CSV table of C-alpha atoms in Angstrom, one decimal:
chain,number,residue,atom,x,y,z
M,18,MET,CA,107.9,119.4,118.1
M,19,ARG,CA,110.5,117.6,116.5
M,20,LYS,CA,109.4,114.1,115.5
M,21,ILE,CA,112.0,111.5,115.5
M,22,ALA,CA,112.5,108.0,115.1
M,23,ILE,CA,115.0,105.8,117.0
M,24,ILE,CA,116.1,102.4,115.5
M,25,GLY,CA,118.3,100.5,117.5
M,26,GLY,CA,120.4,98.1,116.0
M,27,THR,CA,122.7,95.2,118.3
M,28,GLY,CA,123.2,95.9,121.8
M,29,ILE,CA,120.8,98.7,122.3
M,30,ASP,CA,117.2,96.7,121.5
M,31,ASN,CA,115.5,98.0,124.6
M,32,PRO,CA,117.1,100.5,126.4
M,33,ASP,CA,116.3,101.9,130.4
M,34,THR,CA,115.9,105.7,127.6
M,35,LEU,CA,112.3,103.6,127.6
M,36,LYS,CA,110.7,103.7,130.3
M,37,GLY,CA,107.1,105.0,130.3
M,38,PHE,CA,107.0,104.5,126.6
M,39,GLU,CA,103.3,103.2,125.1
M,40,LYS,CA,104.1,99.7,123.0
M,41,LYS,CA,102.2,99.4,120.3
M,42,ILE,CA,101.7,97.4,116.6
M,43,ILE,CA,101.3,99.3,113.6
M,44,GLU,CA,99.2,97.6,111.5
M,45,THR,CA,100.6,98.4,107.8
M,46,PRO,CA,100.5,96.6,104.1
M,47,PHE,CA,103.6,94.8,104.6
M,48,GLY,CA,102.8,93.5,108.1
M,49,LYS,CA,103.0,94.2,111.5
M,50,ALA,CA,105.6,96.7,113.2
M,51,LEU,CA,106.7,97.1,116.4
M,52,CYS,CA,106.4,100.1,117.6
M,53,ASN,CA,107.4,102.3,121.4
M,54,ILE,CA,105.5,105.3,121.3
M,55,GLY,CA,106.8,108.8,124.2
M,56,THR,CA,107.2,112.2,124.3
M,57,MET,CA,110.8,112.6,125.6
M,58,SER,CA,112.6,117.1,125.5
M,59,GLY,CA,109.2,118.1,124.3
M,60,ASN,CA,109.9,115.7,121.8
M,61,GLN,CA,107.9,112.7,119.6
M,62,VAL,CA,109.5,109.8,119.8
M,63,VAL,CA,109.4,106.4,118.4
M,64,PHE,CA,111.4,103.5,119.2
M,65,VAL,CA,111.8,100.9,116.8
M,66,SER,CA,114.2,97.6,117.4
M,67,ARG,CA,115.7,95.8,114.6
M,68,HIS,CA,116.1,92.8,115.8
M,69,GLY,CA,113.4,92.1,117.9
M,70,VAL,CA,112.9,93.0,121.8
M,71,ASP,CA,115.0,89.8,121.9
M,72,HIS,CA,117.1,89.8,119.2
M,73,SER,CA,115.8,87.2,117.1
M,74,VAL,CA,115.4,88.6,114.1
M,75,PRO,CA,118.5,88.5,111.9
M,76,PRO,CA,119.6,90.8,109.0
M,77,HIS,CA,118.4,89.4,106.5
M,78,LYS,CA,114.7,88.3,107.8
M,79,VAL,CA,114.1,92.1,109.4
M,80,ASN,CA,110.9,93.9,108.1
M,81,TYR,CA,112.4,97.3,106.8
M,82,ARG,CA,109.3,97.5,104.9
M,83,ALA,CA,107.2,97.3,107.3
M,84,ASN,CA,109.3,99.5,109.7
M,85,ILE,CA,109.6,102.2,108.1
M,86,TRP,CA,106.4,102.3,106.7
M,87,ALA,CA,104.9,102.2,110.5
M,88,MET,CA,107.6,105.3,111.7
M,89,LYS,CA,106.1,107.6,108.3
M,90,SER,CA,102.6,106.9,109.1
M,91,LEU,CA,103.3,107.9,113.1
M,92,GLY,CA,104.6,111.0,111.1
M,93,THR,CA,108.4,110.6,112.3
M,94,GLU,CA,110.0,113.0,110.7
M,95,GLU,CA,114.0,112.3,111.8
M,96,ILE,CA,115.4,108.8,111.7
M,97,PHE,CA,118.3,108.3,114.0
M,98,ALA,CA,119.5,105.1,113.7
M,99,THR,CA,122.5,102.7,115.1
M,100,THR,CA,124.1,100.4,113.9
M,101,ALA,CA,127.4,97.3,115.2
M,102,VAL,CA,129.7,97.4,112.3
M,103,GLY,CA,133.4,95.7,111.8
M,104,SER,CA,135.5,98.0,111.0
M,105,LEU,CA,138.2,98.0,106.8
M,106,ASN,CA,139.5,101.1,108.9
M,107,PRO,CA,143.1,100.6,110.9
M,108,GLU,CA,141.4,104.2,111.9
M,109,MET,CA,138.5,102.8,113.2
M,110,LYS,CA,138.9,100.7,115.9
M,111,ALA,CA,136.5,98.6,118.6
M,112,GLY,CA,134.6,101.1,120.5
M,113,HIS,CA,134.6,104.5,117.6
M,114,PHE,CA,131.6,106.1,116.7
M,115,VAL,CA,131.4,106.7,113.0
M,116,VAL,CA,128.9,109.4,111.5
M,117,CYS,CA,128.4,107.6,107.9
M,118,ASP,CA,128.0,109.2,104.6
M,119,ASN,CA,127.7,107.0,102.2
M,120,VAL,CA,127.1,103.0,101.4
M,121,LEU,CA,128.3,100.2,99.0
M,122,ASP,CA,125.1,98.0,99.2
M,123,PHE,CA,125.8,94.2,98.5
M,124,THR,CA,122.6,92.5,99.8
M,125,LYS,CA,121.0,90.4,97.6
M,126,SER,CA,117.7,89.4,98.7
M,127,ARG,CA,116.3,92.0,100.2
M,128,ILE,CA,113.1,93.6,98.4
M,129,ASN,CA,114.6,97.4,98.5
M,130,THR,CA,111.8,99.6,97.5
M,131,PHE,CA,108.4,100.7,98.3
M,132,TYR,CA,108.2,101.5,94.2
M,133,ASP,CA,107.3,97.3,93.0
M,134,SER,CA,104.0,97.6,91.8
M,135,PRO,CA,101.5,98.9,89.7
M,136,GLU,CA,98.9,100.2,91.7
M,137,ARG,CA,102.2,103.0,93.1
M,138,GLY,CA,104.5,102.2,89.8
M,139,VAL,CA,107.7,102.9,89.1
M,140,ALA,CA,110.0,105.4,91.0
M,141,HIS,CA,113.7,105.9,90.7
M,142,CYS,CA,114.6,108.1,94.2
M,143,ASP,CA,118.3,109.6,93.7
M,144,PHE,CA,120.1,108.0,96.5
M,145,THR,CA,123.9,110.6,95.7
M,146,TYR,CA,124.4,110.9,99.2
M,147,PRO,CA,122.1,108.6,100.9
M,148,TYR,CA,121.9,109.5,104.3
M,149,CYS,CA,120.4,112.9,105.6
M,150,PRO,CA,122.9,115.8,105.7
M,151,THR,CA,121.2,117.5,108.8
M,152,LEU,CA,120.6,115.4,110.4
M,153,ARG,CA,124.7,114.2,109.9
M,154,GLU,CA,125.2,117.4,110.8
M,155,LYS,CA,123.3,116.6,114.2
M,156,VAL,CA,125.1,114.2,115.4
M,157,ILE,CA,128.0,115.4,115.0
M,158,LYS,CA,127.8,118.8,116.9
M,159,CYS,CA,125.8,116.2,120.1
M,160,LEU,CA,129.2,114.0,119.9
M,161,GLU,CA,131.8,116.9,120.0
M,162,LYS,CA,130.4,117.7,123.1
M,163,THR,CA,130.9,113.9,124.1
M,164,ASP,CA,134.9,112.6,124.9
M,165,ILE,CA,133.4,109.6,122.4
M,166,THR,CA,136.1,108.6,119.8
M,167,PHE,CA,134.5,109.6,116.8
M,168,HIS,CA,134.4,110.0,112.9
M,169,LYS,CA,132.8,112.1,111.1
M,170,HIS,CA,132.9,110.2,107.5
M,171,GLY,CA,132.8,106.3,106.7
M,172,VAL,CA,131.4,104.1,104.1
M,173,TYR,CA,128.9,102.1,105.4
M,174,VAL,CA,129.2,98.6,103.2
M,175,CYS,CA,126.2,96.1,103.7
M,176,THR,CA,126.8,92.8,103.5
M,177,GLU,CA,123.8,89.6,103.2
M,178,GLY,CA,124.5,88.0,106.3
M,179,PRO,CA,123.9,86.5,108.6
M,180,ARG,CA,127.1,85.1,108.1
M,181,PHE,CA,130.1,87.7,108.3
M,182,GLU,CA,132.5,88.5,105.2
M,183,SER,CA,135.2,86.2,103.7
M,184,ALA,CA,139.4,87.5,104.2
M,185,ALA,CA,138.3,88.1,100.5
M,186,GLU,CA,135.6,89.9,100.7
M,187,ILE,CA,136.9,92.5,103.2
M,188,LYS,CA,140.0,92.4,101.3
M,189,MET,CA,137.7,93.6,98.2
M,190,PHE,CA,135.1,96.1,100.0
M,191,ALA,CA,138.9,98.2,102.0
M,192,MET,CA,138.8,98.4,97.6
M,193,LEU,CA,136.3,100.1,96.3
M,194,GLY,CA,136.4,102.9,99.4
M,195,GLY,CA,134.9,100.6,102.0
M,196,ASP,CA,135.1,101.7,106.9
M,197,LEU,CA,132.7,99.6,107.8
M,198,VAL,CA,131.2,96.1,107.2
M,199,GLY,CA,127.2,96.0,109.4
M,200,MET,CA,123.9,93.8,108.1
M,201,THR,CA,121.0,96.3,108.3
M,202,ASN,CA,121.6,99.8,106.3
M,203,MET,CA,120.7,98.6,103.7
M,204,PRO,CA,117.2,98.2,102.3
M,205,GLU,CA,116.3,100.7,105.9
M,206,SER,CA,118.4,103.8,104.4
M,207,ILE,CA,116.7,103.9,100.8
M,208,LEU,CA,112.8,103.2,102.1
M,209,ALA,CA,113.6,106.1,104.4
M,210,ARG,CA,114.0,108.4,101.1
M,211,GLU,CA,111.5,107.0,99.3
M,212,ALA,CA,109.2,107.1,102.5
M,213,GLU,CA,110.6,111.5,102.1
M,214,MET,CA,112.2,110.8,106.2
M,215,CYS,CA,115.8,112.2,107.2
M,216,TYR,CA,117.8,109.6,108.3
M,217,THR,CA,121.3,109.0,109.8
M,218,ASN,CA,123.4,106.3,110.9
M,219,CYS,CA,126.1,106.8,113.7
M,220,SER,CA,127.5,103.0,113.7
M,221,ILE,CA,129.3,101.6,116.8
M,222,VAL,CA,133.1,99.3,115.9
M,223,THR,CA,132.8,96.4,117.8
M,224,ASN,CA,135.9,94.4,115.3
M,225,MET,CA,138.3,94.4,112.9
M,226,ALA,CA,136.9,93.0,110.8
M,227,ALA,CA,137.2,88.9,108.7
M,228,GLY,CA,141.2,88.5,107.6
M,229,ILE,CA,142.0,92.1,110.2
M,230,SER,CA,141.4,90.8,113.1
M,231,PRO,CA,143.9,88.2,114.4
M,232,THR,CA,141.6,86.0,115.8
M,233,PRO,CA,137.9,84.2,113.9
M,234,LEU,CA,135.0,86.4,114.3
M,235,SER,CA,132.0,85.6,116.7
M,236,HIS,CA,128.6,87.3,117.7
M,237,LYS,CA,129.5,87.3,121.1
M,238,GLU,CA,133.0,89.4,120.6
M,239,VAL,CA,130.4,92.0,118.6
M,240,CYS,CA,128.0,91.4,121.9
M,241,ASP,CA,130.4,92.6,124.3
M,242,ALA,CA,131.8,95.1,122.7
M,243,MET,CA,128.0,96.8,122.3
M,244,ALA,CA,127.6,95.9,125.9
M,245,LEU,CA,130.7,98.5,126.6
M,246,SER,CA,129.6,101.5,124.4
M,247,ILE,CA,125.4,101.3,125.0
M,248,LYS,CA,125.9,103.6,127.9
M,249,ASN,CA,127.4,106.0,125.6
M,250,MET,CA,124.8,105.5,123.0
M,251,GLU,CA,122.7,106.3,125.2
M,252,LYS,CA,124.0,109.4,125.5
M,253,LEU,CA,124.3,110.1,122.0
M,254,ILE,CA,120.4,109.2,121.1
M,255,LEU,CA,118.9,111.5,124.2
M,256,SER,CA,121.1,114.3,123.0
M,257,PHE,CA,119.9,114.0,119.7
M,258,ILE,CA,116.9,113.6,121.1
M,259,ALA,CA,116.5,117.2,123.0
M,260,TYR,CA,118.8,119.0,119.9
M,261,GLU,CA,118.0,122.6,119.2
M,262,GLU,CA,120.5,124.5,117.8
M,263,PRO,CA,120.1,125.6,114.2
M,264,THR,CA,122.8,123.3,110.9
M,265,GLU,CA,124.3,125.1,108.3
M,266,ALA,CA,123.5,122.0,106.0
M,267,LYS,CA,119.9,121.5,104.1
M,268,CYS,CA,118.5,118.5,102.6
M,269,ASN,CA,115.5,118.1,100.2
M,270,CYS,CA,114.6,114.4,102.2
M,271,HIS,CA,111.4,114.9,102.4
M,272,HIS,CA,111.0,115.9,98.7
M,273,ALA,CA,112.8,113.6,97.4
M,274,MET,CA,109.8,111.6,95.7
M,275,GLN,CA,107.9,115.3,94.1
M,276,GLU,CA,109.2,114.4,91.0
M,277,PHE,CA,106.8,111.2,91.3
M,278,GLY,CA,103.3,112.9,93.0
M,279,GLY,CA,105.4,112.5,96.5
M,280,PHE,CA,105.9,109.2,98.6
M,281,LYS,CA,101.7,108.5,99.6
M,282,LEU,CA,101.0,105.7,102.6
């Protein structure tokens, strides 16, 4: 049995696929996390709505540590995260899916580690490749069986939010190699790595970024674009959960903190 967590981003807050799941509040050292727990395709599945079921939590206020800790405490081994993003890359258009393979972190005020206390000590986690290669391969193989337009590579630029980026910032991010811009993959991905869980992200492009888009950006535009892609994302999630084929890619995610004695709850 695989033990999978799905993190639903904007537009994937409360999918129909959760019917029959048990809502459970998990107590963690960092606060409470609301998890939906069930079984699909013979696998344990935990669903977490990143922004809350009513989308009331802005990206810079998400309790990333509580969410990741809760998933770990429930035995999660694989995390599939969804995100809505703007595009800096003219090849990545609205409605396209992108299986990201690296990240640029421009967040400012978020706590980005579990290792910041005398009790836990100091640890320096390798983050060369932020997204698990094994899970990326699974997602790509699932997408290859669909008619969804997708990209196998993409650099995710994570900004602080909640405001959208300036045109000058977008120009800088593009010069640095960024393809997409969003507000939630950090510190989520590094916390998952510290907690020794496999983590991957599939982004849905909702708009061209500031200075590239011919019109001012709005949250309504993002939500409207996501509404057109929700069914495709739900199908992808179901396919990912049911995936049984072997993968060529290997990872070290479950031993990422071995040098420091492994991650302990």
